[in-house]
Amino acid sequence: MNRRMLHIRIVAILSVVACSTSPARESTVQLTIRADQPGTAISPTMYGIFFEDINFGADGGLYAELVKNRSFEFAEPMMAWAEVKPDGAAGAIEILDQGPVTAASPHYIRIKAATAGYGIVNEGFAGIGVKQSEKYNFSVHGRDPTGKAVLRIELISPRGEVLADATLRGFNSKWTRKLATLRPTATEAKAQLRILFDGPGSADLDTISLFPERTWKNRPGGLRADLVQWLADLKPGFLRFPGGCIVEGRYLSTRYQWKNTIGEPEQRKLIINRWNDEFKHRPAPDYFQTFGLGFYEYFVLCEDIGAEPMPILNCGMACQFNSAELAPLDELQQYIQDALDLIEFANGPINSLWGAKRAELGHPEPFNVKYLGVGNEQWGPQYIERYVPFAKALKEKYPEVQLIAATGSDPQIFPNGPKEVAYLWEQWRKLDAEIVDEHFYRNPDWFFDSATLYDGYHRGNQKVFVGEYAAQNVGVASPDNRNNWKCALAEAAFMTGLERNADLVIMSCYAPLFGHLDRWQWTPDLIWFDNLQSYATPNYYVQQLFSLNRGDVVLPVEISGQEPPTSKQPGLYVTSSRDMQASEIILKVVNSAPKPTPVQLKIEGVRRLARRGMATVLAAEKLTDENSITEPNKVAPVTSRPTGVSTSFEHTFPPYSVTVLRLRARD
Ligand code: AHR
């Protein structure tokens, strides 16, 4: 072979490998996209986020507070705290409740040091993550009538090295908030916070807090920046909050009550987190909700990341998997009033009672809540009895707010599920409900097989919200479930079906969102983190690919040359849409086959296409591949600019892959 021929051959091979496009030649599968026949509009809310304080997702996670049990209000007031009494040091501690900082947080600690070196230490959330040279803001409410107490505040490593320290003095007989700045000399994921007396003395301390200076948008007492960034990078259509079962509570007394989550942090009365003892195999006795990430912070977060707020509220029913406690119908008014007040808090004018509170907190402009969920996973006639008065009151006052009605939990996992779901759907049709929430926690095969689930669904006035879903490769909420590529691929296949049925399905979100690597209860989760780092799962990247490439209208696609794919018969799952502003045709293809699949693509209804397209491919070598802290990008999207695009061209879809092709129309 002469040099010129060799060069031509190398160029030819490279163009196939790099671009996966080549001039038309025979291939088995043909996809024909009718670019001039825009179908139904895809709702901007199609792909959103589900947030719940599970797996230490809020306290210990998104809410950047580093001290656990900062107010000594856990059921065991000294939980997460220990006495520090090195050799030769002496003293005593007491938990008291006379004359507290606030009634919402009645307990505080009295430390009586007989010698220097006596004090207390906090373990954080499986440690305290600190980064070298960054600033950490310590604060404490303190009281010492003698004015003599001198406190040394230290961050220490697990080996006992002092990473940062500061001194506080000048307390008096009134509760005073004191501040100090700590700058660690080293990065440490499992540091502890120590408060020691410099000599004999006594002080009352409460709300002992430590925050990184660098939070999301550098807001004091704010949210963990890396975790919010993951959310922002999804460009989510909505943010569902606060859950999940946490809305319901194990008992009505521990339900989520939004009014307890606003105002000064120390005024927010904490409660036990319902995931505290839900799973015997993953006990979390130290899991409480401080509500530091409360409803105001939630609305601001929605605004920051451009997501529609979607509060889900308790409707007088505690979790039906737990106590199933019911608020009597004649006591429902307080629950309904809470819902009405929340809308006023979010949307009301600043001269309304709750609108004024919003303005006082720093946001005179309304948050424009358009959606509200009435209950989480509720079922049975008791739900209908409660939904009806809720809907009546809410619609009378706020007809513009669309209500979300539930269909219980995943029909496979709650008592008599399929029958209950059928019953609820019948009720929702009768009651002319607006949006109906469905949940699916199934094995990956179900997701592959359910890409067609909504094709044949009844179409009435109700829109569908796939409000919780995630492929479970071992079993529902099994601790052995993995965020592996097979699950993500199956979810992608399912999502092609959501998008194709955009006339019916207007919202969807993966659940749960976050998992603390050391403290989770439920797996799989979309984003994992430890005290310093975080990574996105393959499932996250699937969500992101769909969200960033949603398009405005569905385009019809004809597929020939393959049998409809199923879990048993792998193949291509396809959906296409058009981004009107960018004038781009978007093609999402999930190849569930273990081999590359060449496809003849025909784009009808456009005169010309730009010769270079944009291809983003998410693929993995093995279906068991996962991301991790050490290999965060093992399965991550790769973008290229294929050439040779025309109204009829060939493209090869890699094995086990999700591909988004964006093709610019030049009409
Ligand atoms: O996503 C975890 C839990 O699953 C949610 O809290 C609940 O709604 C569902 O059962």
XYZ file of C-alpha atoms and ligand atoms in Angstrom:
677
model
C 0.000 0.000 0.000
C 1.502 3.383 -0.983
C 1.620 6.323 1.472
C -1.325 8.144 -0.101
C -3.580 5.069 0.103
C -2.559 4.489 3.695
C -3.427 8.108 4.519
C -6.868 7.763 2.887
C -7.515 4.576 4.848
C -6.567 6.118 8.162
C -8.750 9.165 7.462
C -11.651 6.893 6.542
C -11.302 4.823 9.713
C -10.961 7.903 11.866
C -14.051 9.523 10.449
C -16.136 6.434 11.211
C -14.777 6.170 14.735
C -14.895 9.845 15.621
C -18.113 10.865 13.957
C -20.065 7.659 13.604
C -21.643 9.178 10.519
C -21.016 8.184 6.962
C -22.764 8.572 3.623
C -25.850 6.455 3.166
C -25.339 2.739 2.785
C -27.520 -0.170 3.558
C -28.360 -0.618 7.209
C -31.083 -2.568 8.876
C -32.859 0.049 10.956
C -34.357 3.188 9.443
C -35.632 6.143 11.396
C -37.698 8.738 9.618
C -38.336 11.979 11.462
C -41.085 14.270 10.212
C -39.607 17.617 11.094
C -42.468 19.515 9.480
C -45.151 17.759 11.516
C -44.667 19.134 15.026
C -46.895 17.269 17.406
C -47.777 18.019 20.967
C -45.865 20.615 22.988
C -43.503 19.240 25.621
C -44.121 20.897 28.945
C -41.174 22.940 30.259
C -41.824 21.061 33.505
C -41.287 17.672 31.872
C -38.024 16.910 33.728
C -37.699 18.058 37.315
C -36.245 17.193 40.697
C -37.636 15.392 43.737
C -36.155 16.485 47.042
C -36.652 14.784 50.376
C -34.648 14.822 53.600
C -33.761 11.131 53.387
C -30.196 9.725 53.430
C -29.078 12.900 55.279
C -30.073 14.850 52.201
C -30.894 18.083 54.081
C -29.343 17.972 57.572
C -25.849 16.607 56.939
C -26.236 17.263 53.206
C -27.678 20.179 51.288
C -28.069 22.286 54.432
C -24.438 23.168 55.076
C -24.572 23.160 58.904
C -21.620 21.051 60.098
C -22.658 20.579 63.741
C -25.117 17.813 64.499
C -27.609 18.432 67.314
C -26.481 22.041 67.597
C -29.294 22.906 70.017
C -29.300 19.813 72.254
C -32.872 19.106 71.134
C -32.427 15.513 69.932
C -34.325 12.888 71.928
C -31.001 12.200 73.664
C -29.799 15.772 74.238
C -26.112 14.775 74.229
C -26.363 12.776 71.015
C -23.398 13.665 68.746
C -21.715 15.384 71.699
C -19.229 13.978 74.179
C -17.469 15.302 77.205
C -13.759 16.103 76.767
C -11.849 15.356 79.918
C -8.190 14.729 79.230
C -5.935 13.544 82.032
C -5.871 16.105 84.799
C -8.930 18.004 83.518
C -12.162 18.042 85.473
C -15.633 19.445 85.180
C -19.311 18.612 84.707
C -22.078 19.185 82.212
C -25.823 19.545 82.600
C -28.651 19.852 80.111
C -31.054 22.512 81.314
C -34.190 24.245 80.147
C -34.605 27.265 82.385
C -34.564 30.566 80.561
C -33.626 29.163 77.136
C -32.645 31.209 74.083
C -36.050 30.467 72.546
C -39.048 28.395 73.535
C -38.743 26.504 70.238
C -35.391 25.191 71.403
C -35.781 24.827 75.170
C -32.604 22.890 75.993
C -29.074 24.147 76.386
C -25.873 22.880 77.939
C -24.224 24.189 81.075
C -20.521 23.421 81.182
C -18.797 23.779 84.527
C -15.058 23.487 84.120
C -13.044 22.878 87.244
C -9.797 23.061 85.249
C -8.490 24.159 81.878
C -8.928 21.625 79.044
C -12.406 20.513 80.063
C -15.190 20.820 77.475
C -17.275 19.104 74.814
C -16.784 17.769 71.321
C -19.193 17.334 68.396
C -18.823 14.522 65.870
C -20.630 16.252 62.989
C -22.412 14.134 60.423
C -20.064 11.145 60.305
C -17.345 13.739 60.813
C -17.023 17.354 59.797
C -15.628 18.018 56.336
C -13.255 20.984 56.193
C -10.959 22.226 53.452
C -7.531 23.678 53.954
C -7.430 27.488 54.176
C -11.158 27.923 53.610
C -13.124 29.980 56.102
C -15.553 28.359 58.538
C -17.918 30.512 60.567
C -18.535 29.380 64.110
C -21.351 30.827 66.200
C -22.819 30.134 69.607
C -25.365 31.587 71.971
C -23.663 31.881 75.333
C -24.392 33.117 78.831
C -22.078 33.525 81.816
C -23.042 35.917 84.623
C -19.441 35.996 85.920
C -18.139 37.127 82.525
C -14.985 35.108 83.157
C -15.413 32.143 80.832
C -12.803 31.882 78.086
C -13.553 29.263 75.429
C -11.169 27.732 72.962
C -12.924 26.601 69.784
C -10.976 23.984 67.840
C -11.306 21.865 64.758
C -9.404 18.657 65.340
C -8.440 15.797 63.067
C -9.186 12.145 63.948
C -5.529 11.942 65.030
C -6.074 14.777 67.501
C -4.197 17.477 65.573
C -5.633 20.954 65.943
C -6.508 22.138 62.434
C -7.862 25.551 63.447
C -8.650 27.398 66.628
C -10.147 30.600 67.962
C -10.894 32.082 71.375
C -14.196 33.464 72.624
C -14.696 35.544 75.758
C -16.845 38.357 77.077
C -20.092 36.516 77.820
C -22.529 38.066 80.302
C -25.745 37.220 82.093
C -27.856 37.553 78.915
C -27.795 35.173 75.987
C -25.332 36.699 73.510
C -24.409 35.376 70.077
C -20.667 35.152 69.622
C -18.847 34.515 66.367
C -15.431 33.162 65.446
C -13.693 32.257 62.216
C -11.764 29.044 61.758
C -9.316 28.441 58.898
C -8.086 24.821 58.876
C -4.458 24.150 58.062
C -5.350 20.887 56.326
C -8.242 19.274 54.498
C -10.067 16.676 56.562
C -13.316 14.781 55.909
C -13.790 13.587 59.457
C -12.800 16.467 61.694
C -14.550 17.221 64.991
C -15.445 20.466 66.710
C -14.137 20.925 70.233
C -15.082 23.597 72.764
C -12.701 23.751 75.726
C -12.424 25.998 78.729
C -9.144 27.876 79.114
C -9.407 27.706 82.886
C -11.999 27.138 85.590
C -15.380 28.687 84.820
C -18.928 28.008 83.766
C -21.091 28.923 80.770
C -24.442 28.076 79.235
C -24.213 27.364 75.519
C -26.822 26.788 72.831
C -27.156 26.706 69.003
C -23.523 25.832 68.515
C -23.064 26.144 64.790
C -20.373 25.892 62.145
C -20.856 26.739 58.484
C -18.472 26.989 55.583
C -18.177 30.586 54.420
C -18.374 29.242 50.890
C -21.969 28.153 50.568
C -24.190 28.364 47.505
C -24.046 32.046 46.492
C -22.040 32.581 49.707
C -25.238 32.968 51.728
C -24.522 32.842 55.479
C -26.038 29.710 56.987
C -26.786 28.542 53.468
C -26.645 25.465 51.290
C -23.725 23.302 50.226
C -22.473 24.812 46.973
C -21.329 21.637 45.186
C -24.661 19.934 45.820
C -26.748 22.865 44.602
C -24.546 23.076 41.519
C -25.561 19.537 40.550
C -29.186 20.626 40.783
C -28.632 23.804 38.794
C -26.815 21.792 36.115
C -29.948 19.747 35.560
C -31.810 22.905 34.510
C -34.846 21.346 36.174
C -38.390 22.214 35.209
C -39.568 22.002 38.834
C -38.441 21.117 42.315
C -40.754 18.872 44.326
C -40.380 19.469 48.075
C -40.297 18.337 50.875
C -40.928 14.776 49.684
C -41.866 11.998 49.906
C -43.116 10.225 52.985
C -41.597 12.965 55.112
C -44.610 15.092 54.165
C -46.850 12.603 55.945
C -44.767 11.757 58.999
C -44.923 8.483 60.821
C -47.625 10.102 62.997
C -49.568 13.279 62.394
C -47.606 14.938 65.198
C -44.399 14.417 63.210
C -45.792 15.468 59.843
C -44.024 18.215 57.932
C -45.475 21.593 58.948
C -44.131 24.382 56.784
C -44.862 27.144 59.305
C -42.291 25.595 61.651
C -39.621 25.914 58.970
C -39.386 29.685 58.469
C -37.835 32.530 60.439
C -34.660 32.520 62.515
C -33.116 29.026 62.557
C -33.344 28.762 66.343
C -37.079 29.439 66.150
C -37.615 26.368 63.973
C -38.624 23.560 66.280
C -36.898 20.383 65.211
C -38.605 17.016 64.967
C -37.487 13.455 64.477
C -36.825 12.519 60.870
C -39.233 9.742 59.833
C -36.292 7.892 58.214
C -34.623 7.753 61.643
C -35.768 4.198 62.334
C -37.654 3.227 59.190
C -35.136 0.599 58.094
C -33.870 -1.694 60.806
C -30.904 -2.576 58.591
C -29.894 1.096 58.283
C -30.755 2.654 61.648
C -30.186 6.389 62.013
C -31.143 7.255 65.605
C -29.403 10.599 65.180
C -31.542 11.696 62.234
C -33.633 14.778 63.024
C -34.994 17.623 60.945
C -33.777 21.031 62.049
C -35.534 22.670 59.091
C -32.508 24.870 58.475
C -33.446 24.221 54.877
C -37.031 25.350 55.277
C -39.734 26.599 52.998
C -38.248 30.061 52.453
C -34.851 28.626 51.495
C -36.662 26.149 49.261
C -38.475 28.870 47.339
C -35.252 30.851 46.960
C -33.491 27.710 45.734
C -36.188 27.204 43.096
C -35.644 30.745 41.949
C -31.857 30.297 41.877
C -31.988 27.216 39.682
C -34.937 28.285 37.545
C -37.265 25.508 38.737
C -41.007 25.848 39.292
C -41.736 25.290 42.981
C -43.891 22.258 43.703
C -44.762 22.006 47.389
C -46.380 18.761 48.493
C -48.450 19.129 51.664
C -49.926 16.874 54.273
C -53.686 16.422 53.829
C -54.531 15.104 57.282
C -53.028 11.647 56.762
C -49.906 10.183 58.340
C -47.883 7.652 56.338
C -50.131 4.722 55.433
C -47.156 2.361 55.541
C -46.716 3.363 59.212
C -49.429 4.565 61.610
C -51.944 5.543 58.897
C -53.261 8.028 61.447
C -56.073 10.226 60.146
C -57.070 13.752 61.061
C -60.817 13.641 61.754
C -62.732 15.408 59.014
C -63.998 18.024 61.441
C -60.385 18.889 62.295
C -59.197 19.152 58.725
C -59.577 22.902 58.524
C -56.168 23.574 60.109
C -54.496 21.455 57.425
C -56.409 23.253 54.694
C -55.557 26.606 56.246
C -51.861 25.670 56.234
C -52.098 25.019 52.494
C -53.925 28.292 51.842
C -51.398 30.154 53.953
C -48.486 28.578 52.117
C -49.799 29.889 48.819
C -50.252 33.297 50.400
C -46.717 33.097 51.788
C -45.393 32.288 48.314
C -47.617 34.379 46.096
C -49.557 36.836 48.243
C -49.173 40.615 48.156
C -46.905 42.113 50.776
C -49.878 43.572 52.603
C -51.325 40.114 53.191
C -50.481 38.371 56.462
C -48.204 35.720 54.972
C -47.004 37.806 52.033
C -45.755 40.320 54.608
C -43.795 37.539 56.342
C -42.166 36.637 53.031
C -41.225 40.276 52.486
C -39.867 40.468 56.032
C -37.637 37.496 55.287
C -36.193 39.387 52.339
C -38.339 38.520 49.329
C -41.104 41.023 48.627
C -41.559 39.659 45.110
C -43.842 36.632 44.901
C -42.423 33.178 44.208
C -45.282 32.366 41.814
C -46.195 28.893 42.963
C -48.260 27.232 40.238
C -48.461 23.650 41.516
C -49.360 22.120 44.850
C -49.533 18.470 45.839
C -52.339 17.423 48.187
C -50.841 14.496 50.077
C -47.966 12.244 49.088
C -48.545 8.510 48.784
C -52.170 8.410 49.985
C -54.828 5.976 49.048
C -58.297 4.705 49.908
C -61.647 6.488 50.364
C -60.195 8.379 53.356
C -57.909 10.155 50.924
C -60.775 11.171 48.670
C -62.739 12.426 51.689
C -59.830 14.679 52.559
C -58.817 15.675 49.039
C -62.301 16.998 48.197
C -62.487 19.752 50.860
C -58.831 20.626 50.209
C -59.442 21.042 46.489
C -62.629 23.003 47.072
C -60.973 25.538 49.372
C -57.791 25.832 47.314
C -59.515 26.161 43.968
C -61.988 28.705 45.333
C -59.217 30.978 46.517
C -56.428 30.137 44.062
C -57.949 28.757 40.853
C -54.657 29.362 39.040
C -52.726 26.886 41.229
C -52.867 23.397 39.753
C -53.387 20.605 42.239
C -51.604 17.283 42.216
C -53.530 14.202 43.338
C -51.802 10.942 44.260
C -52.348 7.349 43.179
C -50.862 5.874 46.319
C -47.436 4.351 46.174
C -46.052 2.098 43.450
C -49.006 -0.267 42.770
C -46.695 -3.240 43.283
C -45.827 -2.312 46.846
C -48.817 -0.989 48.735
C -51.716 -3.072 49.953
C -53.907 -4.109 47.052
C -52.002 -1.637 44.854
C -53.361 -2.142 41.318
C -56.953 -2.120 42.588
C -56.315 0.990 44.675
C -54.732 2.781 41.727
C -57.683 1.909 39.509
C -60.047 3.161 42.212
C -58.135 6.428 42.597
C -57.990 7.042 38.837
C -61.740 6.552 38.684
C -62.178 9.112 41.458
C -59.817 11.602 39.823
C -61.791 11.403 36.598
C -65.040 11.933 38.444
C -63.618 14.821 40.442
C -61.938 16.293 37.379
C -58.537 16.362 39.078
C -55.840 18.201 37.171
C -52.558 16.359 37.657
C -52.220 12.768 38.839
C -49.004 11.564 40.480
C -47.744 8.016 39.780
C -44.751 6.297 41.402
C -42.639 3.426 40.060
C -39.904 1.599 41.942
C -39.381 -1.460 39.733
C -36.649 -3.608 38.298
C -34.780 -2.403 35.194
C -36.652 -4.853 32.955
C -39.931 -3.208 33.893
C -38.545 0.151 32.804
C -37.372 -1.278 29.449
C -40.804 -2.845 28.965
C -42.669 0.264 30.051
C -41.371 2.663 27.435
C -44.792 2.106 25.888
C -46.711 2.377 29.194
C -48.348 5.690 28.369
C -48.972 4.985 24.664
C -52.267 3.338 25.421
C -53.213 5.238 28.602
C -56.652 6.680 28.951
C -56.643 10.313 27.822
C -59.043 12.495 29.747
C -58.699 15.888 31.392
C -56.014 14.628 33.757
C -52.310 15.072 33.086
C -49.788 12.607 34.498
C -46.917 13.452 36.812
C -44.464 10.574 37.164
C -43.601 11.941 40.561
C -41.153 9.276 41.802
C -39.328 6.584 39.912
C -36.025 4.739 39.888
C -34.923 1.319 38.679
C -34.171 -1.029 41.594
C -31.828 -3.767 40.439
C -32.254 -5.953 43.542
C -35.565 -5.005 45.130
C -37.536 -1.980 46.282
C -35.317 0.013 48.643
C -32.997 -2.983 49.011
C -29.692 -1.858 50.539
C -28.004 -3.788 47.724
C -29.492 -1.699 44.921
C -26.869 0.003 42.781
C -26.843 3.099 40.631
C -25.446 1.105 37.765
C -25.536 1.631 34.029
C -28.220 -0.984 33.429
C -30.632 0.887 35.694
C -29.786 4.208 34.080
C -30.188 2.764 30.583
C -33.561 1.292 31.524
C -34.697 4.642 32.936
C -33.601 6.337 29.700
C -35.672 3.853 27.677
C -38.660 4.600 29.908
C -38.119 8.346 29.521
C -38.355 8.129 25.745
C -41.918 6.953 26.394
C -42.644 9.849 28.742
C -41.510 12.348 26.145
C -43.338 10.701 23.248
C -46.489 10.964 25.352
C -45.983 14.601 26.249
C -49.655 15.283 25.560
C -50.382 13.248 28.702
C -47.217 13.260 30.793
C -46.216 16.767 31.783
C -43.789 16.148 34.663
C -41.431 13.500 35.933
C -38.673 13.127 38.493
C -36.269 10.491 39.757
C -36.339 9.683 43.485
C -34.673 9.963 45.898
C -32.218 12.711 45.066
C -29.304 12.551 47.519
C -27.433 9.890 49.447
C -24.712 10.508 52.050
C -22.154 7.776 51.443
C -21.726 7.103 55.159
C -25.288 7.718 56.312
C -27.810 6.646 53.670
C -31.002 4.687 54.350
C -32.321 4.206 50.817
C -30.501 3.357 47.638
C -30.376 4.028 44.662
C -30.111 7.821 44.686
C -29.340 10.335 41.992
C -26.378 12.106 43.607
C -23.970 10.748 46.204
C -21.747 12.753 48.497
C -19.470 12.558 51.493
C -18.416 15.388 53.753
C -16.148 16.921 51.130
C -17.029 15.655 47.700
C -19.936 14.596 45.566
C -20.508 12.774 42.323
C -23.325 12.234 39.891
C -24.555 8.771 39.005
C -25.150 7.474 35.468
C -28.838 7.951 36.318
C -28.161 11.644 36.925
C -26.529 11.996 33.530
C -29.544 10.366 31.896
C -31.811 12.892 33.628
C -29.514 15.685 32.568
C -29.356 14.585 28.932
C -33.123 14.529 28.695
C -33.580 17.785 30.562
C -30.991 19.779 28.621
C -32.284 18.421 25.329
C -36.005 18.491 25.955
C -37.150 20.430 22.902
C -40.438 22.259 22.563
C -42.576 19.918 20.487
C -42.604 16.198 19.836
C -41.800 15.140 16.275
C -43.229 11.972 14.778
C -40.679 9.214 14.166
C -41.194 6.139 12.061
C -39.000 3.163 12.823
C -38.563 0.240 10.511
C -36.201 -2.682 10.454
C -36.528 -3.655 14.114
C -39.140 -5.274 16.306
C -40.294 -3.013 19.154
C -37.593 -3.361 21.800
C -38.286 -5.024 25.145
C -36.225 -6.259 28.061
C -35.916 -9.614 26.280
C -35.288 -8.179 22.840
C -32.877 -5.268 22.982
C -33.002 -2.545 20.388
C -33.476 1.151 19.892
C -35.860 3.284 21.950
C -36.412 6.593 20.218
C -38.004 9.969 20.697
C -37.574 13.146 18.697
C -38.431 16.770 19.325
C -37.727 20.189 17.947
C -36.126 23.124 19.667
C -37.998 25.940 17.958
C -35.707 28.767 18.926
C -32.478 27.021 17.990
C -34.212 25.485 14.967
C -32.757 22.127 15.901
C -34.108 18.667 15.518
C -33.339 16.601 18.579
C -33.149 12.843 18.433
C -32.762 10.775 21.585
C -31.865 7.146 20.999
C -31.360 4.518 23.660
C -29.558 1.468 22.344
C -30.145 -1.384 24.772
C -28.328 -3.871 22.515
C -24.810 -5.072 23.290
C -23.641 -4.189 19.765
C -23.221 -1.025 17.719
C -26.339 -0.379 15.671
C -26.042 1.440 12.364
C -29.158 3.364 11.476
C -30.276 5.092 8.320
C -31.652 8.444 9.434
C -34.054 10.401 7.286
C -35.154 13.867 8.241
C -38.188 14.836 6.233
C -39.724 18.270 6.008
C -36.525 20.299 6.096
C -34.682 21.465 3.011
C -31.177 21.243 4.411
C -29.370 20.442 7.627
C -26.077 21.891 8.838
C -23.400 19.350 7.917
C -22.091 19.215 11.456
C -24.390 18.017 14.161
C -23.901 17.696 17.867
C -23.829 14.233 19.427
C -23.777 13.594 23.147
C -23.254 9.979 24.086
C -23.587 8.360 27.461
C -22.293 4.800 27.378
C -20.444 2.264 29.484
C -18.504 -0.857 28.795
C -20.495 -2.953 31.198
C -24.054 -2.768 32.436
C -22.697 -3.036 35.962
C -20.526 0.083 35.603
C -21.079 2.787 38.212
C -19.562 6.111 39.167
C -17.915 6.657 42.533
C -15.970 9.242 44.493
C -12.752 7.861 43.029
C -14.128 7.383 39.527
C -16.784 10.071 39.241
C -16.730 10.152 35.441
C -16.589 6.486 34.605
C -20.021 6.887 33.027
C -20.355 10.482 31.863
C -21.540 12.170 28.683
C -19.100 12.733 25.831
C -19.896 15.306 23.198
C -18.662 15.319 19.602
C -19.470 17.129 16.383
C -20.285 14.522 13.750
C -19.921 15.659 10.149
C -21.685 14.389 7.067
C -25.141 15.179 8.396
C -27.782 15.516 5.702
C -31.469 14.807 5.313
C -30.488 11.191 4.793
C -27.394 9.840 6.480
C -26.174 6.946 8.522
C -25.287 7.059 12.161
C -24.086 4.245 14.352
C -25.365 4.074 17.903
C -22.844 2.486 20.283
C -23.740 -0.592 22.342
C -25.552 0.094 25.615
C -25.776 3.816 25.003
C -27.957 6.867 25.237
C -27.321 9.311 22.397
C -28.706 12.773 21.850
C -28.251 14.094 18.325
C -28.958 17.748 17.666
C -29.264 18.635 13.993
C -29.634 22.225 12.864
C -32.237 22.838 10.182
C -31.253 25.322 7.489
C -34.608 26.057 5.904
O -38.221 8.068 47.535
C -38.285 7.418 48.754
C -39.711 7.191 49.222
O -40.387 6.366 48.344
C -40.570 8.418 49.287
O -40.417 9.095 50.475
C -41.944 7.866 49.207
O -42.872 8.786 48.684
C -41.777 6.607 48.397
O -42.404 5.539 48.997
